[in-house]
Amino acid sequence: MTLSDIIFEMELGGVDNEHVSVIVNKYKEKPMMVTEIDDLLSEMGYSPVFTVDYDAYDDYASYEDSAYYEKSHHRHEWD
């Protein structure tokens, strides 16, 4: 992930520009892993931008159980 990708993701995540510049300056001094950047963001009061906690999604339903799942006929029906 390049520095411009990191900046873009933080801007999409709603991180203020001054906090983005702080993290960018720290990254330029010593490159960090994205988990370390998420730790810095959480210290600043933001939610993680780069890592996703899939265990937090307890209400995951399978595709077949979804209300949007509809079975359709593959052949034309003639009246």
GROMACS .gro file of C-alpha atoms in nm, residues 22-49:
model
   28
   22VAL     CA    1   0.048   1.394   1.170
   23ILE     CA    2   0.024   1.029   1.070
   24VAL     CA    3   0.185   1.096   0.730
   25ASN     CA    4   0.479   1.268   0.901
   26LYS     CA    5   0.523   0.974   1.138
   27TYR     CA    6   0.497   0.735   0.842
   28LYS     CA    7   0.766   0.926   0.651
   29GLU     CA    8   0.999   0.905   0.951
   30LYS     CA    9   0.945   0.533   0.992
   31PRO     CA   10   0.709   0.329   0.771
   32MET     CA   11   0.442   0.146   0.971
   33MET     CA   12   0.207  -0.142   0.920
   34VAL     CA   13  -0.160  -0.054   0.870
   35THR     CA   14  -0.242  -0.209   1.207
   36GLU     CA   15  -0.003   0.039   1.370
   37ILE     CA   16  -0.175   0.323   1.184
   38ASP     CA   17  -0.511   0.197   1.313
   39ASP     CA   18  -0.366   0.197   1.666
   40LEU     CA   19  -0.264   0.561   1.620
   41LEU     CA   20  -0.608   0.645   1.487
   42SER     CA   21  -0.777   0.481   1.785
   43GLU     CA   22  -0.552   0.682   2.018
   44MET     CA   23  -0.677   0.995   1.838
   45GLY     CA   24  -1.037   0.888   1.887
   46TYR     CA   25  -1.114   0.741   1.545
   47SER     CA   26  -1.239   0.397   1.461
   48PRO     CA   27  -0.999   0.169   1.270
   49VAL     CA   28  -0.983   0.243   0.898
   0.00000   0.00000   0.00000
